[in-house]
mmCIF file of C-alpha atoms in Angstrom:
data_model
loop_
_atom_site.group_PDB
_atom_site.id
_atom_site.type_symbol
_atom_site.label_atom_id
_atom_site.label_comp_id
_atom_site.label_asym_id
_atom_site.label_seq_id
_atom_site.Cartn_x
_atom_site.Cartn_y
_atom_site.Cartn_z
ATOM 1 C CA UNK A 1 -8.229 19.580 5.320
ATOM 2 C CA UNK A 2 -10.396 21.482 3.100
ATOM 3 C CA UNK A 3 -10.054 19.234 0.328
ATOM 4 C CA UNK A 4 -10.751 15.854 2.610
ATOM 5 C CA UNK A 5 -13.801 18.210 4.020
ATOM 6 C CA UNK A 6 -14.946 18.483 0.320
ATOM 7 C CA UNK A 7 -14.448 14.400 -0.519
ATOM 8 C CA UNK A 8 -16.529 13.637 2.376
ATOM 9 C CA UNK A 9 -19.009 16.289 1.802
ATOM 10 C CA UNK A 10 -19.565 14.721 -1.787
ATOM 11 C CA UNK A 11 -19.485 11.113 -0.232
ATOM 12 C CA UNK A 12 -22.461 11.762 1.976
ATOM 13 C CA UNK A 13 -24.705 13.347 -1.042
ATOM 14 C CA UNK A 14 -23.897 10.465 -3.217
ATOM 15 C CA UNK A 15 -24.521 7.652 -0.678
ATOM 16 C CA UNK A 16 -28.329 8.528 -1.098
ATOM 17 C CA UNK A 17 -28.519 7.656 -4.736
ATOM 18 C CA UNK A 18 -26.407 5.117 -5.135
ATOM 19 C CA UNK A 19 -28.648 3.590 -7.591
ATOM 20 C CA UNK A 20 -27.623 5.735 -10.562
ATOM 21 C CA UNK A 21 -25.064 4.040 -12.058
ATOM 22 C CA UNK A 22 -22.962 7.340 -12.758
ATOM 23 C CA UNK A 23 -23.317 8.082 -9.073
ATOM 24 C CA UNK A 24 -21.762 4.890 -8.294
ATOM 25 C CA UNK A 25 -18.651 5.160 -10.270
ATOM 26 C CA UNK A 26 -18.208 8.822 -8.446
ATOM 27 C CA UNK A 27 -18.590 7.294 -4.935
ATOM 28 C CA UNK A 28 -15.594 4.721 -6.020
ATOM 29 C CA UNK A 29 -13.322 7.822 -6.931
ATOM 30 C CA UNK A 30 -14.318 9.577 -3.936
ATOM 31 C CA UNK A 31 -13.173 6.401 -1.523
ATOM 32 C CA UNK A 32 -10.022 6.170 -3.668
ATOM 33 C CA UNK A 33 -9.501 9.646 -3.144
ATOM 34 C CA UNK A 34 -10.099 9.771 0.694
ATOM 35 C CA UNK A 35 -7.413 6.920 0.836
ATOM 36 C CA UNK A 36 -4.636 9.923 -0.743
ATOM 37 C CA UNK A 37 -6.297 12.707 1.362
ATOM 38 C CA UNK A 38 -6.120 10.504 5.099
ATOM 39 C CA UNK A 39 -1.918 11.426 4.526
ATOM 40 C CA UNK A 40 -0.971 9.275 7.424
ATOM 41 C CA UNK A 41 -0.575 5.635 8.039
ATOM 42 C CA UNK A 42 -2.392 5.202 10.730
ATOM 43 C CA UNK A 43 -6.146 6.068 9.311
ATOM 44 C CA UNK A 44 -9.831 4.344 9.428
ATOM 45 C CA UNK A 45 -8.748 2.570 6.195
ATOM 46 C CA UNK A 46 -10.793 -0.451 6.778
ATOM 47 C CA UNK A 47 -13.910 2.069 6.827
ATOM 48 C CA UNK A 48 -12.965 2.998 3.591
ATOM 49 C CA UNK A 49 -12.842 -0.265 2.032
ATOM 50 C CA UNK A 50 -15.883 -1.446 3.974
ATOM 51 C CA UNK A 51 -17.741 1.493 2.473
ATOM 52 C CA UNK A 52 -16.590 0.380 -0.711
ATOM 53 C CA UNK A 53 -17.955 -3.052 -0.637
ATOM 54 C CA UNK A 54 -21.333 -2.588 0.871
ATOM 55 C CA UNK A 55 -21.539 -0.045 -2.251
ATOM 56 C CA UNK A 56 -20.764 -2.410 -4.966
ATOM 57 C CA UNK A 57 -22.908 -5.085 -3.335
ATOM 58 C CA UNK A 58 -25.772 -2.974 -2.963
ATOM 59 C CA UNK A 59 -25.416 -2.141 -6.920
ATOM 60 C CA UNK A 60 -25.514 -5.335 -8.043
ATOM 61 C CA UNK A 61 -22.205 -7.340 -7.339
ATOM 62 C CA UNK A 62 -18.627 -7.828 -8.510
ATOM 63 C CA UNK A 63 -20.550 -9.604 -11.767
ATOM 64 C CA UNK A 64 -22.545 -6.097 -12.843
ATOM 65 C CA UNK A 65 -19.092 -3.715 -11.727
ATOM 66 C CA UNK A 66 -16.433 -6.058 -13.690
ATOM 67 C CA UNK A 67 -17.634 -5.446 -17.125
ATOM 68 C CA UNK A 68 -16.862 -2.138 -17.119
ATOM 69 C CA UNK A 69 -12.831 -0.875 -17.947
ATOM 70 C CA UNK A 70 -13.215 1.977 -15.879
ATOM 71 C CA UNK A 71 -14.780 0.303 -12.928
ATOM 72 C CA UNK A 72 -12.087 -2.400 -13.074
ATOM 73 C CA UNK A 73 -9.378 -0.121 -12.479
ATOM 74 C CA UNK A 74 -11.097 1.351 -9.959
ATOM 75 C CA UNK A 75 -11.630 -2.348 -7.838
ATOM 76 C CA UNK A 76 -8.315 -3.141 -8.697
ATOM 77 C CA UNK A 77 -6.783 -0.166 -6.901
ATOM 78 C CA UNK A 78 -9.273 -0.878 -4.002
ATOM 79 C CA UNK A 79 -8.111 -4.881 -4.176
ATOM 80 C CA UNK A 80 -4.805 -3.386 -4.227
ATOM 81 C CA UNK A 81 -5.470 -1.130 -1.378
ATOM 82 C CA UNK A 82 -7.379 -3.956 0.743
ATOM 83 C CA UNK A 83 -3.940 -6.441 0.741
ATOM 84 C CA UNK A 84 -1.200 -3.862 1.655
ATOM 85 C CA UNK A 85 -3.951 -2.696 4.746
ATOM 86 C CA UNK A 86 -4.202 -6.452 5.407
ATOM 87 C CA UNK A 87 -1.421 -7.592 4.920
ATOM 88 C CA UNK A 88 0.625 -4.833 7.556
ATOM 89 C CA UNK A 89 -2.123 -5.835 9.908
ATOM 90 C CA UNK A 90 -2.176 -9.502 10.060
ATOM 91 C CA UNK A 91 -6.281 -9.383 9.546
ATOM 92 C CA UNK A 92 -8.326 -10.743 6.536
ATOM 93 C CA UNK A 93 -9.024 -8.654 3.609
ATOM 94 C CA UNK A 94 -12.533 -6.401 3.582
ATOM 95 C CA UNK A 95 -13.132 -8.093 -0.226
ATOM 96 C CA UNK A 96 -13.417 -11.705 -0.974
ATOM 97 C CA UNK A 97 -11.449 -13.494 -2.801
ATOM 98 C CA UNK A 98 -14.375 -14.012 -5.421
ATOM 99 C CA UNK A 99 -13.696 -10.384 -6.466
ATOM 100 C CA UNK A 100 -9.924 -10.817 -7.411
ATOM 101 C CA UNK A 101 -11.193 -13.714 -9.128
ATOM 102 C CA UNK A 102 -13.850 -11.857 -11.070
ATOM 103 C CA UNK A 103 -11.123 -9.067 -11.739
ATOM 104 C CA UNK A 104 -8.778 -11.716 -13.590
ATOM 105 C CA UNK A 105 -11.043 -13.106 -15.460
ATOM 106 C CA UNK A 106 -11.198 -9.917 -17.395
ATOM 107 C CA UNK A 107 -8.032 -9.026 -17.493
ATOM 108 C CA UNK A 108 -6.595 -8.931 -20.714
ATOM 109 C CA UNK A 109 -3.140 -7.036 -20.458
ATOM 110 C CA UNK A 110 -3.865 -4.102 -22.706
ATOM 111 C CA UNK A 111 -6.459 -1.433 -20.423
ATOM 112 C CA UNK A 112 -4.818 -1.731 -17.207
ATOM 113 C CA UNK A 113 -1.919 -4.131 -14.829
ATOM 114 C CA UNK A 114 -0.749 -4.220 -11.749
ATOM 115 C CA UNK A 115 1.671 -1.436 -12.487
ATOM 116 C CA UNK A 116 -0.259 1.213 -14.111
ATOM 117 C CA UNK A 117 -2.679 0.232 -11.096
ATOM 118 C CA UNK A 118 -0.050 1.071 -8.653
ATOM 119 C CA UNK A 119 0.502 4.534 -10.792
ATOM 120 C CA UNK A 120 -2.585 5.147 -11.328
ATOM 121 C CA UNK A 121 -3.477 5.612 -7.630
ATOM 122 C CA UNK A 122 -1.155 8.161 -7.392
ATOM 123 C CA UNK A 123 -2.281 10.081 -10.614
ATOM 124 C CA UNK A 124 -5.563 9.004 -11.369
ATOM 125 C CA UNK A 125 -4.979 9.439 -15.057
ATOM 126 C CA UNK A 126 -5.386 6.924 -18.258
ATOM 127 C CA UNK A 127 -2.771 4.589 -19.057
ATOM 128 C CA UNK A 128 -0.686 5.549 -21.947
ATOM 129 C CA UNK A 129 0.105 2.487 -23.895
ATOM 130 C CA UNK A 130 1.473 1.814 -26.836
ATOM 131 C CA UNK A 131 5.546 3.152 -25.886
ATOM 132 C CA UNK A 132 7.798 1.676 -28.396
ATOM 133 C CA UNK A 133 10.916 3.559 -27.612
ATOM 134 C CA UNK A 134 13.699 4.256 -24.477
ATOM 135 C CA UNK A 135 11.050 5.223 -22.244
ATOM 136 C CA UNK A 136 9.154 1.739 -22.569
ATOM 137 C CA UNK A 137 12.446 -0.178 -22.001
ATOM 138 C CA UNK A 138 12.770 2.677 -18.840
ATOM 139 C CA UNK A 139 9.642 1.716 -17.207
ATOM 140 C CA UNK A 140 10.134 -2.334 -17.629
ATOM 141 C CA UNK A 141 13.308 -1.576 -15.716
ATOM 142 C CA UNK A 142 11.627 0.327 -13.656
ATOM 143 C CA UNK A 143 8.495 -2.217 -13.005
ATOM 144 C CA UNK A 144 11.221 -5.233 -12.941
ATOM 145 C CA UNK A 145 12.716 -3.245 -9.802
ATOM 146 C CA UNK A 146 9.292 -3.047 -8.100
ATOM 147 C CA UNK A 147 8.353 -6.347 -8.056
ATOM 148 C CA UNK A 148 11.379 -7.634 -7.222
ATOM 149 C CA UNK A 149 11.215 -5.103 -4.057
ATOM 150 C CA UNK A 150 7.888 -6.741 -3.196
ATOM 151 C CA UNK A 151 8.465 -10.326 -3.886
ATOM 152 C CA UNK A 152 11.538 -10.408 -1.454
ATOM 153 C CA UNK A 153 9.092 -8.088 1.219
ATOM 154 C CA UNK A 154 6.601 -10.562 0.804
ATOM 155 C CA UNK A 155 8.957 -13.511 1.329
ATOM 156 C CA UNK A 156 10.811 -11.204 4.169
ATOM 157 C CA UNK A 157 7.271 -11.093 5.671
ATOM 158 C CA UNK A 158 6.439 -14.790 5.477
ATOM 159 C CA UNK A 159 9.420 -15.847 7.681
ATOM 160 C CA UNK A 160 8.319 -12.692 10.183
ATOM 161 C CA UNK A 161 5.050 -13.844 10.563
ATOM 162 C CA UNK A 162 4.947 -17.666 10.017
ATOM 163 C CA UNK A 163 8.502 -18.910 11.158
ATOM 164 C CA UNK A 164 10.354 -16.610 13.480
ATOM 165 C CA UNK A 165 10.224 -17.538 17.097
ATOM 166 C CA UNK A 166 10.532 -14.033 19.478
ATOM 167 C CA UNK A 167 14.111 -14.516 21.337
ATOM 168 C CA UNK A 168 15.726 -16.192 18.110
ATOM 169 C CA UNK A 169 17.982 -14.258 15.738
ATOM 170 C CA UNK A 170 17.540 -13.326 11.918
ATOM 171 C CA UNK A 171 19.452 -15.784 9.666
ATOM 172 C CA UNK A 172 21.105 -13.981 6.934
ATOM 173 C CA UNK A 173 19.351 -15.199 4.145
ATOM 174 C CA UNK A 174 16.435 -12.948 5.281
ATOM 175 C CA UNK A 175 18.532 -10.180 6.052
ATOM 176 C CA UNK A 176 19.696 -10.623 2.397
ATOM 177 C CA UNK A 177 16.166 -9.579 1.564
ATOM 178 C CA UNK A 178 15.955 -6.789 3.293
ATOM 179 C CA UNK A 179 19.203 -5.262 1.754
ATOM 180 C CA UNK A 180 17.597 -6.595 -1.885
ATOM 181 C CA UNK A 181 14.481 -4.260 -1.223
ATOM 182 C CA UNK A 182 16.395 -1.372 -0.778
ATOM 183 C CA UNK A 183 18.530 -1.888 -3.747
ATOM 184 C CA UNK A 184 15.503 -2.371 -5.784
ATOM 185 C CA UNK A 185 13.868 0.406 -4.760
ATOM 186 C CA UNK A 186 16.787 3.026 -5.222
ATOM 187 C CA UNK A 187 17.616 1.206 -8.702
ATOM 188 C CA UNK A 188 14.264 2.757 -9.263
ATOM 189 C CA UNK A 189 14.376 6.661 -11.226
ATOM 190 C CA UNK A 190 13.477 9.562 -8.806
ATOM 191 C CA UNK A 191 10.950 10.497 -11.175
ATOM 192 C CA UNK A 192 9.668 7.215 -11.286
ATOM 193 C CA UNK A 193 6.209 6.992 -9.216
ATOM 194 C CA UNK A 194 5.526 3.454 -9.334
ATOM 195 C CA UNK A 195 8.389 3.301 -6.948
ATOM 196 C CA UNK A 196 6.610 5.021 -3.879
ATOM 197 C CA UNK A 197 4.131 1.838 -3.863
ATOM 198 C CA UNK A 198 7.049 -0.059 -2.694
ATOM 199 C CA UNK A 199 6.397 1.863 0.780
ATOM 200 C CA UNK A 200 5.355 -1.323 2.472
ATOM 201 C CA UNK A 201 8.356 -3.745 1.604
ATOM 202 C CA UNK A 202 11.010 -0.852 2.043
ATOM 203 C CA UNK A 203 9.607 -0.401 5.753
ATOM 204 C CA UNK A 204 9.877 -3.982 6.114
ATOM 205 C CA UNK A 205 13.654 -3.610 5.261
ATOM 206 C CA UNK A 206 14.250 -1.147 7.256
ATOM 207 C CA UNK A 207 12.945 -2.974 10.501
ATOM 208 C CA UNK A 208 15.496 -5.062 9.836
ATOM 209 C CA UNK A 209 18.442 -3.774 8.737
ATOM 210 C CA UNK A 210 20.736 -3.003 11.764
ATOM 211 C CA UNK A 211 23.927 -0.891 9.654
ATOM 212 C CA UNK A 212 23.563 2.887 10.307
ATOM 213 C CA UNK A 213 23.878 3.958 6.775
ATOM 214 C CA UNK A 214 20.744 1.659 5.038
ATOM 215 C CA UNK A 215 18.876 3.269 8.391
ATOM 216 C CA UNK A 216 19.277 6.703 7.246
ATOM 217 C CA UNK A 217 18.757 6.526 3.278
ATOM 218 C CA UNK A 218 15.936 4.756 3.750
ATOM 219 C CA UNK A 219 15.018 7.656 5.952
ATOM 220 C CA UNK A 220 16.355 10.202 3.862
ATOM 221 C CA UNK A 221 14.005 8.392 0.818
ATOM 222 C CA UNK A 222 11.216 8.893 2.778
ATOM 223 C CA UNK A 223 11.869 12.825 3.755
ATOM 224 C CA UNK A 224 12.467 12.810 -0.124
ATOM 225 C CA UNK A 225 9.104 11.584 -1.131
ATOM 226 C CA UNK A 226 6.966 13.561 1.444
ATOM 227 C CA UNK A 227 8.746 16.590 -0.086
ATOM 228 C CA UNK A 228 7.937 16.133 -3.603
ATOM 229 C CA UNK A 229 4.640 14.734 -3.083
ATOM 230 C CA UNK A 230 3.135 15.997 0.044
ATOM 231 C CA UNK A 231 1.730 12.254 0.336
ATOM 232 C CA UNK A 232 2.771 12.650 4.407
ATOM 233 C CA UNK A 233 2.139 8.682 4.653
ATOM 234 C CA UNK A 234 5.848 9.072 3.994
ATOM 235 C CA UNK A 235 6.812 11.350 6.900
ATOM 236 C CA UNK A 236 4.620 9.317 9.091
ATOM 237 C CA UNK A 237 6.219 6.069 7.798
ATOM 238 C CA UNK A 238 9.383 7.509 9.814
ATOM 239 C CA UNK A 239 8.649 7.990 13.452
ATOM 240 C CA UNK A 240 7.390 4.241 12.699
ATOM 241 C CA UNK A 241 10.383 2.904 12.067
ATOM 242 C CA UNK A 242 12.140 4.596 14.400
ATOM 243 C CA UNK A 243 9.816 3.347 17.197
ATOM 244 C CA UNK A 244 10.443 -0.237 16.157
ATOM 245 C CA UNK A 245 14.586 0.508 16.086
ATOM 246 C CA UNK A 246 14.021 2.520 19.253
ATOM 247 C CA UNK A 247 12.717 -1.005 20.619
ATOM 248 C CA UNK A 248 14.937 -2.869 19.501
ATOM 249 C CA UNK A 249 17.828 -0.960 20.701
ATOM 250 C CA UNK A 250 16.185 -1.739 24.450
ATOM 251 C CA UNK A 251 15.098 -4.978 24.174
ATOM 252 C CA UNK A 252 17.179 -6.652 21.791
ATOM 253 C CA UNK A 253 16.959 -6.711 17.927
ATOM 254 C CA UNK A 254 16.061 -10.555 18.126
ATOM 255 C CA UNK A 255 12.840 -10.008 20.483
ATOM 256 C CA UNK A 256 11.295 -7.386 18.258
ATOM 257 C CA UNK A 257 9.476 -7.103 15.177
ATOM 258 C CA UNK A 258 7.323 -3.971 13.637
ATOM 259 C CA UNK A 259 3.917 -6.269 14.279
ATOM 260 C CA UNK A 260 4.118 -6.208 17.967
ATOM 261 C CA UNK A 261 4.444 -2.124 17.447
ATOM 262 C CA UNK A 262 1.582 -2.060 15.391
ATOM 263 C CA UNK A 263 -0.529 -4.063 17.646
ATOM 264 C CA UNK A 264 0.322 -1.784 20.318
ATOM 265 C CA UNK A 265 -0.886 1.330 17.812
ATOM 266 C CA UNK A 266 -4.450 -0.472 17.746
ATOM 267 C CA UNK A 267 -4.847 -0.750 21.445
ATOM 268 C CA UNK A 268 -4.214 2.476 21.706
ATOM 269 C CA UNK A 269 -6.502 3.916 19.543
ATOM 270 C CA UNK A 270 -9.606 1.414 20.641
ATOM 271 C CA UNK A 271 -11.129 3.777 21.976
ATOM 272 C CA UNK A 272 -11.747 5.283 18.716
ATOM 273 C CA UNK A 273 -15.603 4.376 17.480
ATOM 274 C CA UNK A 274 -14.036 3.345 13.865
ATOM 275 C CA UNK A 275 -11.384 0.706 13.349
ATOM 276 C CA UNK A 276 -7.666 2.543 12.819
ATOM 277 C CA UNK A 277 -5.530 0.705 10.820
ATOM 278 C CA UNK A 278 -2.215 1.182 9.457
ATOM 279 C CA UNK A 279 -1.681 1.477 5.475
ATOM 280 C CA UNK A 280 1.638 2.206 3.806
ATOM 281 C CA UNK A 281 -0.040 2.513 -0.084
#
């Protein structure tokens, strides 16, 4: 608490010169950093991000803020930040896509990807590049296994939220994805962090696997990761699930997906004067 106190603190000084440059890239960190210190997944995320974007458009623009290195990384993790928080709550991303765009179009391969972006929000250190050795090959195994975890979430998710009809079962090919995530994100080293930003698309599995056993590692992994990071997004990740399995236990897997509990989370919170939304990055 004392350290969120602090971030906030700093926030509110800074917002009144956000015209110096230096102040600006500060503010940036600070909203990155209020994303790690709100440690659940329920949070006013979307305030966050909003705050982020009036910023950069009161400084000038994605066109001023993309020519920088350092102030790429830091929209990327926001970007980054803005899809998972949309994405998990069906609504349309705080940044346009003109922004992702603008990002691309400077992307070169050598500062900064999508992997050290995903790493980086957890350390908030400078890539190391340049690995020519068993490590490198390590983390391409390791980076293979993440995106594989994701692209069969987001494909998992598509069917969800496009194609499934409430009442109708699961066909197996889906459930195949679910069981792919998980293996993809255990093939993954313990020590390896890039594997915790496959949160999002190991929750998704785990609303729909039904066998006992997948249930509780995928619990276990999440116990595993609150413990060694103190990141308790994790730990709140797992009354979440069980929620949605609690649900389906009484109502029938096939009537039941994770939106309609999250749905329910926002009504219950409207009463709240900022927007809580969920966030699993």
């Amino acid at each position: 608490m004392i350290g969120r106190y602090a971030a906030l603190q700093s926030l509110r000084e800074s917002l009144g010169t956000y015209g110096n440059g230096e102040y600006c890239y500060s503010i940036l960190d600070t909203i990155i950093i209020l994303f790690s210190l709100d440690v659940i997944c329920l949070g006013t995320w979307r305030t966050h991000l909003l705050g982020a974007y009036c910023l950069l458009e009161a400084c000038g623009g994605i066109e001023k803020w993309v020519a920088s290195v350092r102030t790429q990384v830091q929209i990327g993790i926001l970007l980054l930040l803005d899809a998972i928080t949309s994405l998990v709550n069906r609504e349309d991303c705080v940044f346009p896509y003109s922004y992702f765009e603008a990002l691309l179009s400077m992307y070169n391969g050598y500062e900064w990807d999508l992997f050290i972006l995903c790493e980086d929000s957890w350390h908030r250190v400078s890539p190391v590049t340049g690995l020519q050795d068993e490590e490198s090959m390590q983390q391409d195994v390791d980076n293979m296994q993440f995106a594989e975890a994701w692209r069969n979430g987001l494909l998992l998710y598509l069917y969800r939220v496009f194609r499934w009809v409430p009442g109708c079962g699961i066909p197996v090919h889906i459930l195949y994805r679910a069981r792919a995530i998980m293996d993809h994100v255990f093939a993954c080293r313990d020590e390896c962090m890039i594997s915790r930003q496959a949160l999002l698309p190991l929750f998704f599995a785990g609303c729909e696997l039904q066998e006992p056993m997948s249930h509780k590692r995928i619990l276990n992994l999440c116990s595993s990761w609150n413990d060694r990071t103190r990141y308790h997004m994790f730990s709140t990740t797992i009354p979440l699930l069980e929620a949605v399995k609690a649900e389906q236990r009484t109502k029938g897997f096939e009537k039941v997906w994770l939106g309609q509990i999250i749905d329910r989370q926002h009504s219950s919170d409207s009463h709240f004067p900022l927007h809580v939304r969920i966030c699993f990055g």
